[in-house]
Amino acid sequence: MKIAVLPGDGIGPEVTAEAVRVLEALALPGLTLFEGDVGGIAYKRHGVPLPEETLTMAREADAILFGAVGDPSCDTLERHLRPEQAILGLRKHLGLFANLRPAKVFAGLEHLSPLRPDIAASLDMLIVRELTGDVYFGAKGQRATDSGDREGWDMMAYSAPEVRRIAHVAFRAAAAAGHGLTSVDKANVLEASQLWRDVVVEVAAEYPQVPLDHMYVDNAAMQVVSHPHRFKVMLTGNLFGDILSDLASAAVGSIGLLPSASLGERETAFGTFGLYEPIHGSAPDIAGQGKANPMATILSAAMMLRHSFGMESEAARIETAVSAALADGFLGGDLGGSHGTAAIGEAVRARL
Ligand code: IPM
Ligand code: MG
């Protein structure tokens, strides 16, 4: 079982190190870890954010544990050299089109949410975000307008096959959980969204047991914080899912708690090939200070065991240990606590 560990920038190395220690604490036989450079650190060492050797290592692995990319000192580089291109490139090159972002308020930890506790208690949803299309990967550029002003533009497009395959992922997840599915779009304004909605309706015919509804993205943003119980499985495009998953994480209490899995179609000997990363970024303001909450990355490692290695009980062990550590008050600064990265990692391992 080969895992490519790609720590990246900012707090990435600190949080992935704790997740690796949790995996090591489980003493799983046959686990081999490789480490590679991505993001700003890769640009500084190799001149590109996603070096060929990192991509090769990622391709040859059974799963990838990813930290974060982003480095303010790289923000003025040409776009193709910026750290973010590493994660976008990995998603695209590896065909990781299905991004699973579970967001739930841990029982007993409603007080960590900025929402009223009775509302927070009902937040338990899975966001299924399309990850390799949309305005993220369309043509883009800057040009001069007729009046000689500068104009920036990005093309938003979704093809029917792109929508169909992510819709199937979401319908299967909803069917497996016995839940309904909410598809998010902006079909009242955007053609890409109209096509999205039409294709989701077509796919729905194959899942008569899954109740489907559609919601405009602006309304969805409002409902996530006012009536989160309305959502069980939410299907979104790339851009809307990016925004709504940050919103959902804030509603949980912190972006430092939410993991993600990015899956494609490739099956390995053990499960589905995937990339696992916290949904937070590199947090340059607290990088290197041992302050970052590693729980989102630790929970991402649990998702890796579940989806890429078929180890449901080990995944559940990690998740239970994280909730126990939270319940015992091991809160990072993101949750108003004072525990550091190492202390939180240690607390989780002690509860495995
Ligand atoms: C995420 C991040 C990325 C995204 C960035 C780093 C490119 O915000 O994974 O949500 O926008 O997808
Ligand atoms: Mg994001």
Coordinates of C-alpha atoms and ligand atoms in Angstrom, one line a residue:
M1 CA 0.0 0.0 0.0
K2 CA 1.9 3.0 -1.3
I3 CA 1.0 6.5 0.0
A4 CA 2.5 9.6 -1.6
V5 CA 2.7 12.3 1.1
L6 CA 2.7 15.8 -0.4
P7 CA 2.9 18.2 2.5
G8 CA 3.2 21.4 0.4
D9 CA 3.3 24.9 1.9
G10 CA 2.6 26.8 5.1
I11 CA 1.0 24.6 7.7
G12 CA 0.9 21.7 5.3
P13 CA 4.0 20.0 6.6
E14 CA 2.9 20.3 10.2
V15 CA -0.6 18.9 9.7
T16 CA 0.5 16.1 7.4
A17 CA 3.2 15.0 9.9
E18 CA 0.5 14.5 12.6
A19 CA -1.7 12.5 10.2
V20 CA 1.3 10.3 9.2
R21 CA 2.0 9.7 12.9
V22 CA -1.7 8.6 13.4
L23 CA -1.3 6.2 10.5
E24 CA 1.9 4.9 11.9
A25 CA 0.3 4.4 15.3
L26 CA -2.2 2.1 13.7
A27 CA 0.7 -0.1 12.7
L28 CA -0.9 -1.2 9.5
P29 CA 1.2 -3.9 7.8
G30 CA 2.4 -3.2 4.3
L31 CA 2.1 0.6 4.4
T32 CA 4.9 2.5 2.6
L33 CA 5.1 6.3 2.5
F34 CA 6.9 8.4 0.0
E35 CA 7.3 12.2 0.2
G36 CA 7.3 14.7 -2.6
D37 CA 7.4 18.5 -3.1
V38 CA 4.3 20.4 -4.3
G39 CA 3.3 24.1 -4.3
G40 CA 5.5 27.0 -3.5
I41 CA 8.2 24.9 -1.9
A42 CA 8.4 22.9 -5.2
Y43 CA 8.6 26.1 -7.2
K44 CA 11.5 27.2 -5.0
R45 CA 13.3 23.9 -5.2
H46 CA 12.5 22.8 -8.8
G47 CA 11.2 25.9 -10.6
V48 CA 7.7 24.5 -11.0
P49 CA 4.8 23.9 -8.5
L50 CA 4.2 20.4 -9.7
P51 CA 7.5 18.7 -10.6
E52 CA 7.4 15.7 -13.0
E53 CA 8.9 13.5 -10.3
T54 CA 6.1 14.4 -7.9
L55 CA 3.5 13.6 -10.5
T56 CA 5.1 10.3 -11.2
M57 CA 5.2 9.4 -7.5
A58 CA 1.6 10.4 -7.3
R59 CA 0.7 8.2 -10.3
E60 CA 2.5 5.2 -8.9
A61 CA 0.9 5.5 -5.4
D62 CA -2.3 3.9 -4.3
A63 CA -3.4 7.1 -2.5
I64 CA -2.1 10.6 -1.9
L65 CA -2.1 12.4 1.4
F66 CA -1.9 16.1 0.6
G67 CA -1.3 19.0 2.9
A68 CA -1.9 22.5 1.5
V69 CA -0.5 24.8 -1.1
G70 CA -0.3 28.6 -1.2
D71 CA 2.5 31.0 -0.5
P72 CA 2.0 34.8 -0.5
S73 CA 5.5 35.2 -1.9
C74 CA 4.4 33.4 -5.1
D75 CA 1.2 35.4 -5.6
T76 CA 2.8 37.6 -8.2
L77 CA 4.2 34.8 -10.3
E78 CA 2.7 34.0 -13.7
R79 CA -0.4 31.9 -13.0
H80 CA 1.1 28.6 -14.3
L81 CA 3.9 28.9 -11.7
R82 CA 1.7 29.6 -8.7
P83 CA 1.4 27.0 -5.9
E84 CA -2.3 26.4 -6.5
Q85 CA -1.5 25.0 -9.9
A86 CA 0.0 22.0 -8.1
I87 CA -3.4 20.8 -6.6
L88 CA -5.3 21.8 -9.7
G89 CA -2.8 19.9 -11.9
L90 CA -2.9 16.8 -9.7
R91 CA -6.7 16.8 -9.8
K92 CA -6.7 17.2 -13.6
H93 CA -3.8 14.9 -14.5
L94 CA -5.1 12.1 -12.2
G95 CA -8.7 12.4 -13.2
L96 CA -9.9 13.1 -9.7
F97 CA -13.3 14.5 -10.6
A98 CA -15.3 13.6 -7.6
N99 CA -14.6 15.5 -4.4
L100 CA -16.3 14.3 -1.2
R101 CA -16.5 16.9 1.5
P102 CA -18.5 15.7 4.6
A103 CA -19.4 18.4 7.0
K104 CA -21.0 17.6 10.3
V105 CA -21.3 19.0 13.8
F106 CA -19.9 16.4 16.2
A107 CA -22.4 15.4 18.8
G108 CA -21.9 17.3 22.0
L109 CA -19.9 20.0 20.2
E110 CA -22.7 22.1 19.0
H111 CA -21.3 25.0 21.1
L112 CA -18.3 25.2 18.7
S113 CA -20.6 26.2 15.9
P114 CA -21.4 29.9 15.4
L115 CA -25.0 28.7 14.7
R116 CA -27.6 28.4 17.4
P117 CA -27.0 24.9 19.0
D118 CA -30.5 23.6 17.9
I119 CA -29.7 24.5 14.3
A120 CA -26.1 23.3 14.5
A121 CA -27.1 19.9 15.8
S122 CA -28.8 19.2 12.5
L123 CA -25.8 19.9 10.3
D124 CA -24.7 16.6 8.8
M125 CA -24.2 16.7 5.1
L126 CA -22.0 15.4 2.3
I127 CA -21.0 17.8 -0.4
V128 CA -20.2 16.1 -3.6
R129 CA -18.2 18.6 -5.6
E130 CA -17.2 18.2 -9.3
L131 CA -13.5 18.9 -9.3
T132 CA -12.0 18.9 -12.8
G133 CA -14.3 21.1 -14.8
D134 CA -16.2 24.4 -14.6
V135 CA -14.8 27.9 -14.7
Y136 CA -11.7 26.5 -12.9
F137 CA -10.4 24.8 -16.0
G138 CA -12.0 26.8 -18.8
A139 CA -10.1 29.1 -21.1
K140 CA -9.2 32.3 -19.3
G141 CA -7.2 35.5 -19.9
Q142 CA -7.0 39.2 -19.9
R143 CA -7.7 41.4 -22.9
A144 CA -8.4 44.9 -23.9
T145 CA -12.0 46.1 -24.3
D146 CA -13.1 48.2 -27.2
S147 CA -12.7 51.3 -25.1
G148 CA -9.1 50.3 -24.3
D149 CA -9.8 49.2 -20.7
R150 CA -8.4 45.9 -19.3
E151 CA -10.8 43.0 -18.9
G152 CA -10.3 39.6 -17.2
W153 CA -12.4 36.7 -18.4
D154 CA -12.9 33.0 -17.5
M155 CA -15.0 30.6 -19.4
M156 CA -17.5 28.5 -17.5
A157 CA -18.6 25.4 -19.3
Y158 CA -19.9 21.9 -18.3
S159 CA -20.3 19.1 -20.8
A160 CA -23.0 16.5 -20.4
P161 CA -20.6 13.6 -19.7
E162 CA -18.8 15.7 -17.0
V163 CA -22.2 16.3 -15.3
R164 CA -23.4 12.8 -15.7
R165 CA -20.4 11.1 -14.0
I166 CA -20.4 13.3 -11.0
A167 CA -24.2 13.0 -10.8
H168 CA -23.8 9.3 -10.6
V169 CA -21.4 9.6 -7.7
A170 CA -23.8 11.8 -5.8
F171 CA -26.8 9.6 -6.5
R172 CA -24.9 6.5 -5.4
A173 CA -23.9 8.2 -2.2
A174 CA -27.4 9.3 -1.5
A175 CA -28.9 5.9 -2.3
A176 CA -26.3 4.1 -0.1
A177 CA -27.2 6.4 2.8
G178 CA -30.9 6.3 2.2
H179 CA -31.1 10.1 1.7
G180 CA -32.3 12.6 -0.8
L181 CA -30.1 14.6 -3.1
T182 CA -30.0 18.4 -3.6
S183 CA -28.4 19.6 -6.7
V184 CA -27.1 23.2 -6.6
D185 CA -26.9 25.4 -9.6
K186 CA -27.6 28.9 -10.9
A187 CA -29.9 27.8 -13.8
N188 CA -31.9 31.0 -13.5
V189 CA -28.9 32.9 -15.0
L190 CA -26.2 30.5 -16.4
E191 CA -26.4 28.2 -19.4
A192 CA -23.8 25.9 -17.9
S193 CA -26.1 25.5 -14.9
Q194 CA -29.2 24.9 -17.2
L195 CA -27.3 22.0 -18.8
W196 CA -26.2 20.8 -15.4
R197 CA -29.8 20.7 -14.2
D198 CA -31.1 19.0 -17.3
V199 CA -28.5 16.3 -17.1
V200 CA -29.0 15.7 -13.4
V201 CA -32.7 15.2 -14.1
E202 CA -31.9 12.6 -16.8
V203 CA -29.6 10.7 -14.4
A204 CA -32.2 10.8 -11.7
A205 CA -34.4 8.5 -13.7
E206 CA -31.9 5.7 -12.9
Y207 CA -32.3 6.4 -9.1
P208 CA -36.1 6.4 -8.5
Q209 CA -35.5 5.7 -4.8
V210 CA -33.5 9.0 -4.3
P211 CA -35.7 12.1 -3.9
L212 CA -34.1 14.9 -5.9
D213 CA -34.5 18.6 -5.6
H214 CA -32.7 21.6 -7.1
M215 CA -31.6 24.8 -5.4
Y216 CA -30.0 28.0 -6.7
V217 CA -26.6 28.5 -5.2
D218 CA -27.5 31.8 -3.4
N219 CA -30.5 30.2 -1.7
A220 CA -28.3 27.1 -0.8
A221 CA -25.8 29.4 0.9
M222 CA -28.6 30.8 3.0
Q223 CA -30.1 27.4 3.8
V224 CA -26.8 25.9 4.9
V225 CA -26.7 28.3 7.8
S226 CA -30.5 28.7 8.5
H227 CA -31.8 25.2 7.8
P228 CA -28.8 22.8 7.5
H229 CA -31.1 19.8 8.2
R230 CA -32.5 20.3 4.6
F231 CA -29.2 18.9 3.2
K232 CA -28.1 15.3 3.3
V233 CA -26.2 14.9 0.1
M234 CA -25.5 18.1 -1.9
L235 CA -24.2 17.9 -5.5
T236 CA -22.3 21.0 -6.8
G237 CA -20.1 22.2 -9.6
N238 CA -16.5 23.1 -8.9
L239 CA -16.9 26.7 -8.1
F240 CA -20.1 26.5 -6.1
G241 CA -18.8 23.5 -4.1
D242 CA -15.6 25.4 -3.3
I243 CA -17.6 28.2 -1.8
L244 CA -20.3 26.2 -0.1
S245 CA -17.8 23.8 1.5
D246 CA -16.0 26.7 3.2
L247 CA -19.4 27.9 4.4
A248 CA -20.3 24.5 5.7
S249 CA -17.0 24.2 7.5
A250 CA -17.5 27.6 9.2
A251 CA -21.0 26.5 10.2
V252 CA -19.4 23.4 11.8
G253 CA -17.1 25.6 13.9
S254 CA -13.9 25.6 12.0
I255 CA -12.3 24.9 8.7
G256 CA -9.7 23.1 10.7
L257 CA -12.0 20.1 11.1
L258 CA -13.1 19.2 7.6
P259 CA -11.5 16.5 5.5
S260 CA -11.9 15.7 1.9
A261 CA -11.5 12.8 -0.6
S262 CA -10.9 13.4 -4.3
L263 CA -11.6 10.3 -6.3
G264 CA -11.5 9.2 -9.9
E265 CA -12.3 6.1 -11.8
R266 CA -9.1 4.1 -11.2
E267 CA -9.3 1.1 -9.0
T268 CA -6.1 -0.2 -7.3
A269 CA -5.6 -3.6 -5.7
F270 CA -7.0 -2.2 -2.4
G271 CA -9.7 0.3 -3.4
T272 CA -10.3 3.5 -5.3
F273 CA -7.2 5.6 -6.1
G274 CA -7.7 9.0 -4.4
L275 CA -6.2 12.2 -3.1
Y276 CA -7.0 13.2 0.5
E277 CA -6.6 16.7 1.8
P278 CA -8.0 19.0 4.5
I279 CA -10.3 21.6 2.9
H280 CA -8.3 24.4 4.5
G281 CA -5.4 26.2 2.9
S282 CA -1.8 26.8 3.9
A283 CA -2.5 29.5 6.5
P284 CA 0.8 31.3 6.1
D285 CA 0.0 33.6 9.0
I286 CA 0.4 30.7 11.5
A287 CA 2.8 28.5 9.5
G288 CA 5.8 27.0 11.4
Q289 CA 4.4 28.0 14.8
G290 CA 3.0 24.6 15.8
K291 CA -0.5 26.2 16.2
A292 CA -2.4 24.6 13.3
N293 CA -5.2 22.1 14.0
P294 CA -4.2 18.8 12.3
M295 CA -7.7 17.3 12.7
A296 CA -8.8 17.9 9.2
T297 CA -5.8 16.2 7.8
I298 CA -6.1 13.3 10.3
L299 CA -9.7 12.9 9.3
S300 CA -8.6 13.0 5.6
A301 CA -6.2 10.1 6.4
A302 CA -9.3 8.2 7.8
M303 CA -11.1 8.8 4.5
M304 CA -8.1 7.4 2.7
L305 CA -8.2 4.2 4.7
R306 CA -12.0 3.9 3.9
H307 CA -12.0 4.7 0.2
S308 CA -8.5 3.7 -1.0
F309 CA -7.7 0.8 1.3
G310 CA -11.1 -0.7 2.2
M311 CA -10.3 -0.3 5.9
E312 CA -13.6 0.8 7.3
S313 CA -12.9 -0.1 10.9
E314 CA -9.5 1.6 11.1
A315 CA -11.1 4.7 9.5
A316 CA -13.8 4.7 12.1
R317 CA -11.2 4.2 14.9
I318 CA -9.5 7.5 13.8
E319 CA -12.8 9.3 13.5
T320 CA -13.9 8.2 17.0
A321 CA -10.5 9.2 18.4
V322 CA -10.8 12.7 16.9
S323 CA -14.3 13.2 18.3
A324 CA -13.1 11.9 21.7
A325 CA -10.2 14.3 21.7
L326 CA -12.6 17.2 20.8
A327 CA -15.0 16.1 23.5
D328 CA -12.1 16.1 26.0
G329 CA -11.3 19.7 25.2
F330 CA -8.3 19.4 22.8
L331 CA -9.3 22.4 20.9
G332 CA -6.9 24.4 18.6
G333 CA -6.8 28.1 18.3
D334 CA -9.3 27.8 15.4
L335 CA -11.9 26.6 17.9
G336 CA -11.0 29.1 20.6
G337 CA -8.7 26.6 22.4
S338 CA -5.0 26.8 23.1
H339 CA -3.8 23.3 22.1
G340 CA -1.1 23.1 19.5
T341 CA -0.5 20.8 16.5
A342 CA 1.6 18.3 18.4
A343 CA -0.7 18.2 21.4
I344 CA -3.8 17.6 19.4
G345 CA -2.1 14.9 17.3
E346 CA -0.9 13.2 20.5
A347 CA -4.4 13.4 22.0
V348 CA -5.9 11.7 19.0
R349 CA -3.3 8.9 19.0
A350 CA -3.8 8.4 22.7
R351 CA -7.5 7.8 22.0
L352 CA -7.1 5.3 19.1
Ligands
IPM1 C1 -10.0 23.9 -2.2 C2 -9.1 25.1 -2.4 C3 -8.6 25.0 -3.8 C4 -9.8 25.1 -4.7 C5 -7.5 26.1 -4.2 C6 -6.3 25.9 -3.3 C7 -7.1 26.0 -5.6 O1 -9.7 26.3 -2.1 O2 -9.6 22.7 -2.3 O3 -11.2 24.1 -1.8 O4 -10.2 26.2 -5.0 O5 -10.3 24.1 -5.1
MG2 MG -11.6 26.0 -1.2

